[in-house]
Amino acid sequence: MKLLKYRVRFEDELRERLKKQGFADEEVESTINTLKKQGYLDDEKAAYLFALDEMRLKLFGPRVVKMKLKSLGVDEEIIERAIEKALEEIDFHEELKRLKGRFKDRWELRDYLYRRGFDPSLIEEILNKIDGGEE
């Protein structure tokens, strides 16, 4: 319960931490099953919250978020649903309007977004909404 107290954890992440602490495989699986039944362990919810935070607060794009979630052992289908759901809730246009002043031109902002994990089509969509397609 201490591990879950500070932040939402993923099933594989918790399994690994418990094994490192010396718990037997049977104890680990029993604990994980109990936590899932009680609603304390939910990869779907955890992936969504992780994606939302990474995209909204740190302005990472879907590609980077997907990589991070994969490295945490989250299932591919769960990752796709979490990212899709997070994208529906985030207004990148408003977030990036504030950032626009930091960049000399549209190309520099485009490069920044690409490095942060945004797909080219999403970058163009965002930039067109921010400035009406001005170069």
PDB file of C-alpha atoms in Angstrom:
ATOM      1  CA  MET A   1       0.000   0.000   0.000  1.00  0.00           C
ATOM      2  CA  LYS A   2       2.965   2.321   0.581  1.00  0.00           C
ATOM      3  CA  LEU A   3       3.889   2.086  -3.094  1.00  0.00           C
ATOM      4  CA  LEU A   4       0.375   3.131  -4.111  1.00  0.00           C
ATOM      5  CA  LYS A   5       0.226   5.961  -1.608  1.00  0.00           C
ATOM      6  CA  TYR A   6       2.430   8.373  -3.540  1.00  0.00           C
ATOM      7  CA  ARG A   7       1.235   7.843  -7.109  1.00  0.00           C
ATOM      8  CA  VAL A   8      -0.784   5.547  -9.330  1.00  0.00           C
ATOM      9  CA  ARG A   9       1.211   2.458 -10.292  1.00  0.00           C
ATOM     10  CA  PHE A  10       1.006   0.025 -13.179  1.00  0.00           C
ATOM     11  CA  GLU A  11       0.560  -3.706 -12.637  1.00  0.00           C
ATOM     12  CA  ASP A  12       3.958  -4.699 -14.089  1.00  0.00           C
ATOM     13  CA  GLU A  13       5.687  -1.888 -12.234  1.00  0.00           C
ATOM     14  CA  LEU A  14       4.184  -2.978  -8.907  1.00  0.00           C
ATOM     15  CA  ARG A  15       4.945  -6.652  -9.628  1.00  0.00           C
ATOM     16  CA  GLU A  16       8.603  -5.809 -10.262  1.00  0.00           C
ATOM     17  CA  ARG A  17       8.903  -3.645  -7.151  1.00  0.00           C
ATOM     18  CA  LEU A  18       7.392  -6.327  -4.920  1.00  0.00           C
ATOM     19  CA  LYS A  19       9.683  -9.015  -6.340  1.00  0.00           C
ATOM     20  CA  LYS A  20      12.719  -6.777  -5.762  1.00  0.00           C
ATOM     21  CA  GLN A  21      11.642  -6.454  -2.136  1.00  0.00           C
ATOM     22  CA  GLY A  22      11.844 -10.221  -1.789  1.00  0.00           C
ATOM     23  CA  PHE A  23       8.212 -11.291  -1.901  1.00  0.00           C
ATOM     24  CA  ALA A  24       7.447 -14.725  -3.352  1.00  0.00           C
ATOM     25  CA  ASP A  25       5.732 -14.965  -6.742  1.00  0.00           C
ATOM     26  CA  GLU A  26       2.552 -16.349  -5.150  1.00  0.00           C
ATOM     27  CA  GLU A  27       2.370 -13.468  -2.664  1.00  0.00           C
ATOM     28  CA  VAL A  28       2.963 -10.928  -5.409  1.00  0.00           C
ATOM     29  CA  GLU A  29       0.221 -12.328  -7.647  1.00  0.00           C
ATOM     30  CA  SER A  30      -2.195 -12.652  -4.749  1.00  0.00           C
ATOM     31  CA  THR A  31      -1.543  -9.048  -3.723  1.00  0.00           C
ATOM     32  CA  ILE A  32      -1.964  -7.773  -7.290  1.00  0.00           C
ATOM     33  CA  ASN A  33      -5.240  -9.666  -7.730  1.00  0.00           C
ATOM     34  CA  THR A  34      -6.564  -8.297  -4.437  1.00  0.00           C
ATOM     35  CA  LEU A  35      -5.575  -4.735  -5.335  1.00  0.00           C
ATOM     36  CA  LYS A  36      -7.234  -5.063  -8.745  1.00  0.00           C
ATOM     37  CA  LYS A  37     -10.466  -6.348  -7.181  1.00  0.00           C
ATOM     38  CA  GLN A  38     -10.474  -3.467  -4.691  1.00  0.00           C
ATOM     39  CA  GLY A  39      -9.891  -0.924  -7.465  1.00  0.00           C
ATOM     40  CA  TYR A  40      -6.457   0.224  -6.300  1.00  0.00           C
ATOM     41  CA  LEU A  41      -4.711  -1.146  -9.367  1.00  0.00           C
ATOM     42  CA  ASP A  42      -6.104  -0.241 -12.787  1.00  0.00           C
ATOM     43  CA  ASP A  43      -3.702  -0.026 -15.743  1.00  0.00           C
ATOM     44  CA  GLU A  44      -6.355   1.585 -17.943  1.00  0.00           C
ATOM     45  CA  LYS A  45      -6.944   4.457 -15.524  1.00  0.00           C
ATOM     46  CA  ALA A  46      -3.252   4.803 -14.675  1.00  0.00           C
ATOM     47  CA  ALA A  47      -2.270   4.967 -18.365  1.00  0.00           C
ATOM     48  CA  TYR A  48      -4.907   7.613 -19.046  1.00  0.00           C
ATOM     49  CA  LEU A  49      -3.793   9.768 -16.096  1.00  0.00           C
ATOM     50  CA  PHE A  50      -0.151   9.351 -17.080  1.00  0.00           C
ATOM     51  CA  ALA A  51      -0.863  10.325 -20.700  1.00  0.00           C
ATOM     52  CA  LEU A  52      -2.951  13.311 -19.635  1.00  0.00           C
ATOM     53  CA  ASP A  53      -0.218  14.622 -17.326  1.00  0.00           C
ATOM     54  CA  GLU A  54       2.579  14.078 -19.820  1.00  0.00           C
ATOM     55  CA  MET A  55       0.665  15.798 -22.613  1.00  0.00           C
ATOM     56  CA  ARG A  56      -0.959  18.623 -20.689  1.00  0.00           C
ATOM     57  CA  LEU A  57       1.720  19.508 -18.166  1.00  0.00           C
ATOM     58  CA  LYS A  58       4.920  18.567 -19.991  1.00  0.00           C
ATOM     59  CA  LEU A  59       3.657  19.061 -23.573  1.00  0.00           C
ATOM     60  CA  PHE A  60       4.844  15.691 -24.797  1.00  0.00           C
ATOM     61  CA  GLY A  61       3.215  14.318 -27.920  1.00  0.00           C
ATOM     62  CA  PRO A  62       1.574  10.939 -28.379  1.00  0.00           C
ATOM     63  CA  ARG A  63       4.732   9.214 -29.694  1.00  0.00           C
ATOM     64  CA  VAL A  64       6.794  10.063 -26.606  1.00  0.00           C
ATOM     65  CA  VAL A  65       3.961   9.175 -24.237  1.00  0.00           C
ATOM     66  CA  LYS A  66       3.526   5.841 -26.002  1.00  0.00           C
ATOM     67  CA  MET A  67       7.247   5.083 -25.617  1.00  0.00           C
ATOM     68  CA  LYS A  68       7.168   5.943 -21.917  1.00  0.00           C
ATOM     69  CA  LEU A  69       4.108   3.787 -21.266  1.00  0.00           C
ATOM     70  CA  LYS A  70       5.648   0.857 -23.148  1.00  0.00           C
ATOM     71  CA  SER A  71       8.761   1.144 -20.990  1.00  0.00           C
ATOM     72  CA  LEU A  72       6.505   0.859 -17.924  1.00  0.00           C
ATOM     73  CA  GLY A  73       5.114  -2.439 -19.231  1.00  0.00           C
ATOM     74  CA  VAL A  74       1.654  -1.234 -20.233  1.00  0.00           C
ATOM     75  CA  ASP A  75      -0.259  -3.250 -22.847  1.00  0.00           C
ATOM     76  CA  GLU A  76      -0.388  -1.765 -26.376  1.00  0.00           C
ATOM     77  CA  GLU A  77      -4.206  -1.649 -26.517  1.00  0.00           C
ATOM     78  CA  ILE A  78      -4.410   0.146 -23.185  1.00  0.00           C
ATOM     79  CA  ILE A  79      -1.822   2.668 -24.365  1.00  0.00           C
ATOM     80  CA  GLU A  80      -3.772   3.426 -27.551  1.00  0.00           C
ATOM     81  CA  ARG A  81      -7.048   3.944 -25.671  1.00  0.00           C
ATOM     82  CA  ALA A  82      -5.390   6.112 -23.014  1.00  0.00           C
ATOM     83  CA  ILE A  83      -3.702   8.369 -25.556  1.00  0.00           C
ATOM     84  CA  GLU A  84      -6.862   8.674 -27.633  1.00  0.00           C
ATOM     85  CA  LYS A  85      -8.912   9.607 -24.567  1.00  0.00           C
ATOM     86  CA  ALA A  86      -6.298  12.127 -23.381  1.00  0.00           C
ATOM     87  CA  LEU A  87      -6.115  13.737 -26.837  1.00  0.00           C
ATOM     88  CA  GLU A  88      -9.883  14.278 -26.751  1.00  0.00           C
ATOM     89  CA  GLU A  89      -9.568  16.300 -23.545  1.00  0.00           C
ATOM     90  CA  ILE A  90      -6.498  18.410 -24.261  1.00  0.00           C
ATOM     91  CA  ASP A  91      -6.589  21.662 -26.188  1.00  0.00           C
ATOM     92  CA  PHE A  92      -3.019  21.888 -27.485  1.00  0.00           C
ATOM     93  CA  HIS A  93      -3.928  24.984 -29.433  1.00  0.00           C
ATOM     94  CA  GLU A  94      -4.414  27.054 -26.280  1.00  0.00           C
ATOM     95  CA  GLU A  95      -1.339  25.583 -24.612  1.00  0.00           C
ATOM     96  CA  LEU A  96       0.852  26.300 -27.623  1.00  0.00           C
ATOM     97  CA  LYS A  97      -0.466  29.822 -28.211  1.00  0.00           C
ATOM     98  CA  ARG A  98       1.338  30.769 -25.010  1.00  0.00           C
ATOM     99  CA  LEU A  99       4.533  29.068 -26.215  1.00  0.00           C
ATOM    100  CA  LYS A 100       4.476  30.632 -29.668  1.00  0.00           C
ATOM    101  CA  GLY A 101       6.322  33.759 -28.492  1.00  0.00           C
ATOM    102  CA  ARG A 102       9.370  31.697 -27.508  1.00  0.00           C
ATOM    103  CA  PHE A 103      10.059  30.743 -31.116  1.00  0.00           C
ATOM    104  CA  LYS A 104      11.384  32.867 -33.974  1.00  0.00           C
ATOM    105  CA  ASP A 105       9.086  31.397 -36.567  1.00  0.00           C
ATOM    106  CA  ARG A 106       6.670  28.638 -37.452  1.00  0.00           C
ATOM    107  CA  TRP A 107       9.476  26.278 -38.523  1.00  0.00           C
ATOM    108  CA  GLU A 108      11.199  26.472 -35.155  1.00  0.00           C
ATOM    109  CA  LEU A 109       7.934  25.714 -33.353  1.00  0.00           C
ATOM    110  CA  ARG A 110       7.249  22.837 -35.785  1.00  0.00           C
ATOM    111  CA  ASP A 111      10.703  21.375 -35.035  1.00  0.00           C
ATOM    112  CA  TYR A 112      10.127  21.704 -31.280  1.00  0.00           C
ATOM    113  CA  LEU A 113       6.793  19.876 -31.503  1.00  0.00           C
ATOM    114  CA  TYR A 114       8.258  17.105 -33.636  1.00  0.00           C
ATOM    115  CA  ARG A 115      11.053  16.513 -31.117  1.00  0.00           C
ATOM    116  CA  ARG A 116       8.454  16.388 -28.338  1.00  0.00           C
ATOM    117  CA  GLY A 117       6.696  13.454 -30.044  1.00  0.00           C
ATOM    118  CA  PHE A 118       3.937  15.044 -32.108  1.00  0.00           C
ATOM    119  CA  ASP A 119       3.102  13.566 -35.506  1.00  0.00           C
ATOM    120  CA  PRO A 120       3.555  15.888 -38.520  1.00  0.00           C
ATOM    121  CA  SER A 121      -0.166  15.881 -39.353  1.00  0.00           C
ATOM    122  CA  LEU A 122      -1.083  16.884 -35.791  1.00  0.00           C
ATOM    123  CA  ILE A 123       1.611  19.572 -35.819  1.00  0.00           C
ATOM    124  CA  GLU A 124       0.160  21.113 -38.988  1.00  0.00           C
ATOM    125  CA  GLU A 125      -3.351  20.977 -37.570  1.00  0.00           C
ATOM    126  CA  ILE A 126      -2.215  22.699 -34.360  1.00  0.00           C
ATOM    127  CA  LEU A 127      -0.188  25.351 -36.176  1.00  0.00           C
ATOM    128  CA  ASN A 128      -3.026  26.125 -38.571  1.00  0.00           C
ATOM    129  CA  LYS A 129      -5.427  26.637 -35.687  1.00  0.00           C
ATOM    130  CA  ILE A 130      -2.940  28.794 -33.800  1.00  0.00           C
ATOM    131  CA  ASP A 131      -2.173  31.240 -36.575  1.00  0.00           C
ATOM    132  CA  GLY A 132      -4.532  30.487 -39.417  1.00  0.00           C
ATOM    133  CA  GLY A 133      -1.839  28.886 -41.573  1.00  0.00           C
ATOM    134  CA  GLU A 134       0.518  31.871 -41.682  1.00  0.00           C
ATOM    135  CA  GLU A 135       4.119  31.021 -42.464  1.00  0.00           C
TER     136      GLU A 135
END
